[in-house]
mmCIF file of C-alpha atoms and ligand atoms in Angstrom:
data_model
loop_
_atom_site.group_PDB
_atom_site.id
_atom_site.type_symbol
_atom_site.label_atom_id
_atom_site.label_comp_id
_atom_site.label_asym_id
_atom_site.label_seq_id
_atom_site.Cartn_x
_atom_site.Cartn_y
_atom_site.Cartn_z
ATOM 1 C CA UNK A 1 -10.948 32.205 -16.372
ATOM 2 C CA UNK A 2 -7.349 33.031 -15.517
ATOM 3 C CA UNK A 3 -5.061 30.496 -14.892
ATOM 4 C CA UNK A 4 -2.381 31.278 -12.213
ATOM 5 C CA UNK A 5 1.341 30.267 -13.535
ATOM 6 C CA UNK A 6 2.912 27.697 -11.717
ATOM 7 C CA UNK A 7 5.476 27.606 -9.080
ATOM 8 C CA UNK A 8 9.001 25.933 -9.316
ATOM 9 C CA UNK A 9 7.619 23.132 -6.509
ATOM 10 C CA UNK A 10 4.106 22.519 -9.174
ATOM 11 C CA UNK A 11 6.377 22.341 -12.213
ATOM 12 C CA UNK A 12 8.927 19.789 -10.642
ATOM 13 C CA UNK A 13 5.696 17.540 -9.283
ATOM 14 C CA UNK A 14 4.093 18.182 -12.715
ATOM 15 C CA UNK A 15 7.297 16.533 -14.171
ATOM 16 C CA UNK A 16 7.884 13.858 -11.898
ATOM 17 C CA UNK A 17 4.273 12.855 -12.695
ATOM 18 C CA UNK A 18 4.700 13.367 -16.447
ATOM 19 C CA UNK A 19 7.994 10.898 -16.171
ATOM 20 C CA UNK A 20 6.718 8.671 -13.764
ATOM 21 C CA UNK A 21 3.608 8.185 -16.713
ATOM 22 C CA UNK A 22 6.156 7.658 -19.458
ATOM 23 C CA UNK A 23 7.734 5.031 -17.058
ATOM 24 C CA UNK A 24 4.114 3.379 -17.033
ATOM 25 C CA UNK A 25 4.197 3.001 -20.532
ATOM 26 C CA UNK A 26 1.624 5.695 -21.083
ATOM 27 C CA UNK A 27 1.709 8.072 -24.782
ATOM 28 C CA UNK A 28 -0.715 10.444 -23.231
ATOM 29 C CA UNK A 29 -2.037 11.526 -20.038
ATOM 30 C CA UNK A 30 -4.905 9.187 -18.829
ATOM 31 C CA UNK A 31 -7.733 11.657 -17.834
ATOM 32 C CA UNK A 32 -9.092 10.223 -15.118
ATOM 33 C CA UNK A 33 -5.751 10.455 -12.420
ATOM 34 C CA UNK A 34 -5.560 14.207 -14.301
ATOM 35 C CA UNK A 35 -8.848 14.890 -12.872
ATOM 36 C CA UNK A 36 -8.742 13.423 -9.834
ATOM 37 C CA UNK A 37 -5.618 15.600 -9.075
ATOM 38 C CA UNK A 38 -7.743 18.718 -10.718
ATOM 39 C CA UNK A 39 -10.208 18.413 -8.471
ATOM 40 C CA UNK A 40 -8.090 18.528 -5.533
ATOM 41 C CA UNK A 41 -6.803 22.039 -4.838
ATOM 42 C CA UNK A 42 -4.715 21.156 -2.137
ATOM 43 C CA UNK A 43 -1.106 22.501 -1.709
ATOM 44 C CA UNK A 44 0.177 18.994 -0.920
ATOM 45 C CA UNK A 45 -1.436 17.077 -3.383
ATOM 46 C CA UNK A 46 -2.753 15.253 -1.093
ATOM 47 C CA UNK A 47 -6.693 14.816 -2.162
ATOM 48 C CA UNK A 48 -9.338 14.517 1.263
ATOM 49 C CA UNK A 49 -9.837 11.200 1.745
ATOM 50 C CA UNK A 50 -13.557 10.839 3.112
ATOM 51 C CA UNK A 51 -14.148 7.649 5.333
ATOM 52 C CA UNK A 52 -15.880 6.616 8.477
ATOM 53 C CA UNK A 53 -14.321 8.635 11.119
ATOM 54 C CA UNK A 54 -13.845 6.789 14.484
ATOM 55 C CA UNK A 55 -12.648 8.559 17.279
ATOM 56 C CA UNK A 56 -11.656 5.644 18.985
ATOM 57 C CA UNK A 57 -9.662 3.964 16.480
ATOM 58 C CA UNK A 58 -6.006 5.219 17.688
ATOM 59 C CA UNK A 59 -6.247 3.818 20.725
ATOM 60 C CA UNK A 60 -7.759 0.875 19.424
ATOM 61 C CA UNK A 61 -4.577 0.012 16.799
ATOM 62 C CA UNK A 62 -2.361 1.309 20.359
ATOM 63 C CA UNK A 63 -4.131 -1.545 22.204
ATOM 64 C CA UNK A 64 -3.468 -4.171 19.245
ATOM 65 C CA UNK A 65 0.164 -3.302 19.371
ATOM 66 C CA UNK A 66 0.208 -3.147 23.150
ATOM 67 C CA UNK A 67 -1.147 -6.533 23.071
ATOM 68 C CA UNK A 68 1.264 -7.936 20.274
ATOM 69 C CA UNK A 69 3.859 -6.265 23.098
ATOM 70 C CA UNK A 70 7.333 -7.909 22.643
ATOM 71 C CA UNK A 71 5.697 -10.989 20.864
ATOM 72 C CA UNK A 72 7.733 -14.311 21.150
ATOM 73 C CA UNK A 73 4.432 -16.601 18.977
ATOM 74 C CA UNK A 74 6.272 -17.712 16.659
ATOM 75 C CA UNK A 75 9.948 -18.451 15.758
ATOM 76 C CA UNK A 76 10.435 -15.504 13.737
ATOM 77 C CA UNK A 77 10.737 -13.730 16.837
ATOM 78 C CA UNK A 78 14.471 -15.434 17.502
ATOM 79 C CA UNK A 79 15.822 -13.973 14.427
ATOM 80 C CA UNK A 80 14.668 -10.793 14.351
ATOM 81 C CA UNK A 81 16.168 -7.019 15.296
ATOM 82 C CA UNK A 82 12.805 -4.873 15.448
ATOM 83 C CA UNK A 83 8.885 -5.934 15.313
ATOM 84 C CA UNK A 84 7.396 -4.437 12.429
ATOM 85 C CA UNK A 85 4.038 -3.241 13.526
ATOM 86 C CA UNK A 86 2.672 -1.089 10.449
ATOM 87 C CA UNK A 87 3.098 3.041 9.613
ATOM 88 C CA UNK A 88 0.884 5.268 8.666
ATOM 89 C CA UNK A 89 -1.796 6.934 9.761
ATOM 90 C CA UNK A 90 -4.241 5.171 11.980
ATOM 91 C CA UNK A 91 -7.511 6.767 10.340
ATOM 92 C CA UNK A 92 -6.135 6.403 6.291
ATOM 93 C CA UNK A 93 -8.917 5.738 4.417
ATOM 94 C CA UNK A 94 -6.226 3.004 2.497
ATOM 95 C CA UNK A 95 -4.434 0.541 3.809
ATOM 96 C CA UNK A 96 -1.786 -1.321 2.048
ATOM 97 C CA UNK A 97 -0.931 -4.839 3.135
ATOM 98 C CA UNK A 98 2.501 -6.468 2.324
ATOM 99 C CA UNK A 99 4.377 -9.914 2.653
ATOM 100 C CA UNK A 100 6.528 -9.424 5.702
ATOM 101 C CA UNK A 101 9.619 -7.027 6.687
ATOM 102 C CA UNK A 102 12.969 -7.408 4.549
ATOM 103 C CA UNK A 103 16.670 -6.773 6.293
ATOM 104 C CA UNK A 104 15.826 -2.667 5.871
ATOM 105 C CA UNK A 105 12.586 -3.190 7.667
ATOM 106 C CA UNK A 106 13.984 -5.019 10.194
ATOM 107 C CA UNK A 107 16.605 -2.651 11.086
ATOM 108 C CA UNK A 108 14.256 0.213 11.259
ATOM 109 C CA UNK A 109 11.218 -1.229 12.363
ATOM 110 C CA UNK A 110 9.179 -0.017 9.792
ATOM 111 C CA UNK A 111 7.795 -0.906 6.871
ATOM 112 C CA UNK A 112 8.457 -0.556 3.452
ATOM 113 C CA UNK A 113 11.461 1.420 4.128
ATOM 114 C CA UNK A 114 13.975 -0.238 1.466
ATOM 115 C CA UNK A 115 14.374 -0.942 -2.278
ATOM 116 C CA UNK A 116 10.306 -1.954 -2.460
ATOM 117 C CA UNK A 117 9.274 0.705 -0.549
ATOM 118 C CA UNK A 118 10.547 2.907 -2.291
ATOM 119 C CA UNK A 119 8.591 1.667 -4.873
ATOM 120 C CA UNK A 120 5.815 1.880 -3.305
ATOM 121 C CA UNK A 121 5.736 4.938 -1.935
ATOM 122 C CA UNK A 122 6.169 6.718 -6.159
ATOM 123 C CA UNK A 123 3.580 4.873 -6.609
ATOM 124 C CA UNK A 124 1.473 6.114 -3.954
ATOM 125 C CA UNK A 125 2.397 9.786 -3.930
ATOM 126 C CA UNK A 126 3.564 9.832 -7.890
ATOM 127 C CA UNK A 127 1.073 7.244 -9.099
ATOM 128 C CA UNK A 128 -1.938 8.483 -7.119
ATOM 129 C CA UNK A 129 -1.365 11.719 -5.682
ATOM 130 C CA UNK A 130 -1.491 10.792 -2.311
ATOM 131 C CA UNK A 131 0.668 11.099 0.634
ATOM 132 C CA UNK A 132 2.116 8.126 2.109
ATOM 133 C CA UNK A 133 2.027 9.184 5.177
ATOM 134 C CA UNK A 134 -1.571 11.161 5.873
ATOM 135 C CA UNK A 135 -3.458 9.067 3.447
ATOM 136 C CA UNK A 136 -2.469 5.368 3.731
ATOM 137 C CA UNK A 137 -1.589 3.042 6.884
ATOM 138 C CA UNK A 138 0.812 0.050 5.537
ATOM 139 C CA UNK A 139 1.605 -3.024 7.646
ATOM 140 C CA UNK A 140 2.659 -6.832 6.605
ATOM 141 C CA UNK A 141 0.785 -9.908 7.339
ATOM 142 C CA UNK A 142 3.807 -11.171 9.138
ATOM 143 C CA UNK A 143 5.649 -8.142 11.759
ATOM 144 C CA UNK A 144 9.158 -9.937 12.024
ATOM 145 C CA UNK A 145 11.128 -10.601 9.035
ATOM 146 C CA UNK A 146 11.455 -14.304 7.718
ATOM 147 C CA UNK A 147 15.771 -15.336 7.494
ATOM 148 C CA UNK A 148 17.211 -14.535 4.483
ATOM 149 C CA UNK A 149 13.835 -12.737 2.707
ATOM 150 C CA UNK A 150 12.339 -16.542 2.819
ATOM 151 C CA UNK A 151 8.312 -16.591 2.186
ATOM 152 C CA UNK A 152 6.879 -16.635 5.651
ATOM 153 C CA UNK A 153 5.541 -20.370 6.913
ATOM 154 C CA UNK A 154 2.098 -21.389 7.490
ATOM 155 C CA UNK A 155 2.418 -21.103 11.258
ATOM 156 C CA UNK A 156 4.250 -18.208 11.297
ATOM 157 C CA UNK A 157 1.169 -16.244 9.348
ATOM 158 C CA UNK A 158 -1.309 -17.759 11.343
ATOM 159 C CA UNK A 159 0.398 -16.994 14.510
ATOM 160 C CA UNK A 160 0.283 -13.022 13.455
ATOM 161 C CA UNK A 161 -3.070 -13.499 11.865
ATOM 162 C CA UNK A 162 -5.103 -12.016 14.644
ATOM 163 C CA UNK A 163 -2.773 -8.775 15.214
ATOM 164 C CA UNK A 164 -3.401 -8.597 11.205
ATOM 165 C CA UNK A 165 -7.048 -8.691 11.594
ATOM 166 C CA UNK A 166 -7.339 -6.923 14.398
ATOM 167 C CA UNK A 167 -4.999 -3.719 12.735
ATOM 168 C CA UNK A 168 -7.517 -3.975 9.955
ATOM 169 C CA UNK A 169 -10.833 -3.733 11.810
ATOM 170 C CA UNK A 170 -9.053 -1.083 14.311
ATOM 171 C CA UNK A 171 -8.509 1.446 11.583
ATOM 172 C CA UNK A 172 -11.877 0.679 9.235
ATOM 173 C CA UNK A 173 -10.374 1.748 5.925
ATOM 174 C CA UNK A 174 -12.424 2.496 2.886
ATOM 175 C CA UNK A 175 -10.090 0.307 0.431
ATOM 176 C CA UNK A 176 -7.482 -2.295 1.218
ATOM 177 C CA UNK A 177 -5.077 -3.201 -0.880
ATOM 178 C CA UNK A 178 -3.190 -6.303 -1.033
ATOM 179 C CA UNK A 179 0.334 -6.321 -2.362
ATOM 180 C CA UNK A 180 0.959 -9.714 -3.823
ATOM 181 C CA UNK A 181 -0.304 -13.380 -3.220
ATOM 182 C CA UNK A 182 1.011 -14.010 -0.111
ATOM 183 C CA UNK A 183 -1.144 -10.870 0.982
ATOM 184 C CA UNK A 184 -3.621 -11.440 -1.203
ATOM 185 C CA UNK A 185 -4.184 -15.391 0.060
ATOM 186 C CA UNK A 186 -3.712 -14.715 3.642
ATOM 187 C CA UNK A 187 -6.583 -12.084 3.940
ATOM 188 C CA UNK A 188 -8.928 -13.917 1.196
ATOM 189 C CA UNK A 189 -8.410 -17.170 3.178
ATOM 190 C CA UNK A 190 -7.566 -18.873 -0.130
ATOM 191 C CA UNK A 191 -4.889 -19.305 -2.798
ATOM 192 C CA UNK A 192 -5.183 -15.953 -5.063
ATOM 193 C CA UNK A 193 -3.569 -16.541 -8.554
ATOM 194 C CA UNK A 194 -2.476 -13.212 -8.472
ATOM 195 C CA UNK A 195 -1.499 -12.723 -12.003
ATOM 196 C CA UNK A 196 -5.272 -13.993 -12.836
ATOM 197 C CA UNK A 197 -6.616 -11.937 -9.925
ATOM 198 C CA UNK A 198 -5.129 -8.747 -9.918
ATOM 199 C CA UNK A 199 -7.148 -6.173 -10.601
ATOM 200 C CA UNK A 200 -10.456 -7.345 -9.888
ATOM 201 C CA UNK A 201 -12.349 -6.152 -6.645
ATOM 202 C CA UNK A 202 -12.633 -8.800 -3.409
ATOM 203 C CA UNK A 203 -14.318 -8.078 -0.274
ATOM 204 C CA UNK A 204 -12.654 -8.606 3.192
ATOM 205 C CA UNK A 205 -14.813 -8.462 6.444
ATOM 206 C CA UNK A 206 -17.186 -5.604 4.373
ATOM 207 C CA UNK A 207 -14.219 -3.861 3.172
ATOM 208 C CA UNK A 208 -13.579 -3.603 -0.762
ATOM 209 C CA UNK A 209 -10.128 -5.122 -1.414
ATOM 210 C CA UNK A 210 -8.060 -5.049 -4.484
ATOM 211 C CA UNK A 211 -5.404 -7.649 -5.114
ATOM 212 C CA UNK A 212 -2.493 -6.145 -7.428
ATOM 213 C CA UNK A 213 1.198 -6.945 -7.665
ATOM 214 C CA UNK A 214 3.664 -6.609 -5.016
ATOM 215 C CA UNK A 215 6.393 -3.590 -5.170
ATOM 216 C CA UNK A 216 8.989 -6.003 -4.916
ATOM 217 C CA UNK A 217 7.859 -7.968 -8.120
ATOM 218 C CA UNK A 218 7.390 -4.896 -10.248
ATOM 219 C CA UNK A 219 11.637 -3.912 -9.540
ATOM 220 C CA UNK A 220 12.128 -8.223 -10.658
ATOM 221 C CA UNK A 221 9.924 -7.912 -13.656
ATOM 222 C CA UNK A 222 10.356 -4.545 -14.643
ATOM 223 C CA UNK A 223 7.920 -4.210 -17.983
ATOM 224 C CA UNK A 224 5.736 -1.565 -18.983
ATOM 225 C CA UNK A 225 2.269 -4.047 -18.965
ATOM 226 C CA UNK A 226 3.123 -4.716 -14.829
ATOM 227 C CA UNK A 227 3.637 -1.201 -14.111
ATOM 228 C CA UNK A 228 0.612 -0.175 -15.954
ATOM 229 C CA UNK A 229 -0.781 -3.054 -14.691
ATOM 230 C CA UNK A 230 -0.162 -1.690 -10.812
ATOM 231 C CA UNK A 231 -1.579 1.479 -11.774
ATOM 232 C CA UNK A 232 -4.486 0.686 -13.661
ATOM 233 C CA UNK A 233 -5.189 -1.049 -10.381
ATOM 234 C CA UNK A 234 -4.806 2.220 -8.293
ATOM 235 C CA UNK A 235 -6.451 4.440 -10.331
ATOM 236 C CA UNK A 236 -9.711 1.871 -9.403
ATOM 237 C CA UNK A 237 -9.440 1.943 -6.077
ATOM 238 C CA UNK A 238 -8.991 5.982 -6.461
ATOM 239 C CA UNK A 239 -12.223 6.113 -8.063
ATOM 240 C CA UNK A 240 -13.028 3.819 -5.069
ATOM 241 C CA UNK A 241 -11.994 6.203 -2.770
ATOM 242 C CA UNK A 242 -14.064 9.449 -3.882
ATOM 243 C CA UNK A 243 -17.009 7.661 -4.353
HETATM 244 N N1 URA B 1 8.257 -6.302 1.478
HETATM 245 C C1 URA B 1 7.134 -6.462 2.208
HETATM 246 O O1 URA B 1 6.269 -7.254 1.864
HETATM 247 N N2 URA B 1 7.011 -5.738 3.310
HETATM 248 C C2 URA B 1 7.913 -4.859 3.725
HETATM 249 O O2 URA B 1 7.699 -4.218 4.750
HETATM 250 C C3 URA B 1 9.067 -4.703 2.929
HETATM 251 C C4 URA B 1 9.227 -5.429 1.813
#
């Protein structure tokens, strides 16, 4: 069979990939993410993500946010610039779920838009071969940020609990994953140890969940075993994903 040679664009993704690897702590290339990006012929790297299509889901996550509207529930909602509702795309077959916006976030009104987002969008598109944008929808269990990058409160979760839930049941996904314990806890309904917990497959409302470290504690504790650790995790819920 003859191989085609590769383009400029394949050979610097090849060796972002390759680097981003030798970041992990990996000697040699772990099969499995190889052949989940072999299988996948398309130009984007992006690989199909099937899922439960539902053509009503759009306007379902527009009502949630209509309804959060210019929320005042909780005190966050003094200190903040922007509500952080969630990006993405409202059918992703993945969702990722984080702590709560940071000062970038809050400017922006997105999330995952600073330092940790950056981290964890190489880890979605160079870690998994995905594309943040097509094949994941990301939001925070809390939409305004807590002062100073505090931990949010008990009543402040609770108070954005239902827009949380109801984001999550609007767009269905096939895997959600939960960045960190406050994440973690908060959809679980129950202190995670996530250093214990990581890794290992929950359930929330029907929906498989997987518990791994948050972005911003991989750039604190920078060692090989919690990078690998982070994508050990997402090469599960990959094989999640195609089955
Ligand atoms: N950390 C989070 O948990 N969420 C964000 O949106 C940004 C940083």
């Amino acid at each position: 069979m003859a191989i085609a040679p590769m383009g400029h664009d394949q050979l610097r993704e090849l060796k972002n990939y390759l680097k981003f690897l030798k970041d992990c702590g990996y000697t040699e290339i772990p099969v499995r993410a190889l052949t989940f990006k072999r299988e996948t012929s398309a130009p984007d790297t992006a690989p199909p993500m099937p899922r439960k299509a539902s053509s009503q889901t759009q306007a379902t996550l527009e009502a949630v946010h209509a309804e959060l509207g210019d929320c005042t529930r909780c005190k966050l909602s003094s200190t903040r610039k922007n509500i952080v509702f969630g990006s993405g795309n409202p059918k992703a077959g993945l969702v990722f779920v984080g702590e709560g916006p940071g000062a970038d976030e809050d400017e922006q009104g997105l999330p995952f838009v600073g330092r940790a987002g950056k981290k964890l969008t190489e880890i979605i598109e160079k870690g998994m071969g995905l594309n943040r944008e097509k094949d994941t929808y990301i939001c925070n269990i809390v939409k305004c940020r807590p002062p100073g990058n505090r931990d949010p409160e008990a009543d402040e979760i609770a108070a954005c609990q239902p827009f949380l839930v109801k984001q999550l049941l609007a767009i269905r996904p096939r895997v959600i994953v939960a960045l960190g314990k406050p994440a973690a806890s908060t959809l679980l309904g129950r202190p995670v140890a996530i250093t214990k917990e990581r890794g290992i497959w929950q359930e929330y409302e029907g929906i498989p969940l997987m518990p791994t470290f948050h972005p911003a504690y991989l750039l604190r504790f920078y060692t090989v075993e919690n990078r690998r650790a982070v994508l050990d995790d997402m090469n599960k819920v990959l094989d999640r994903l195609k089955k």
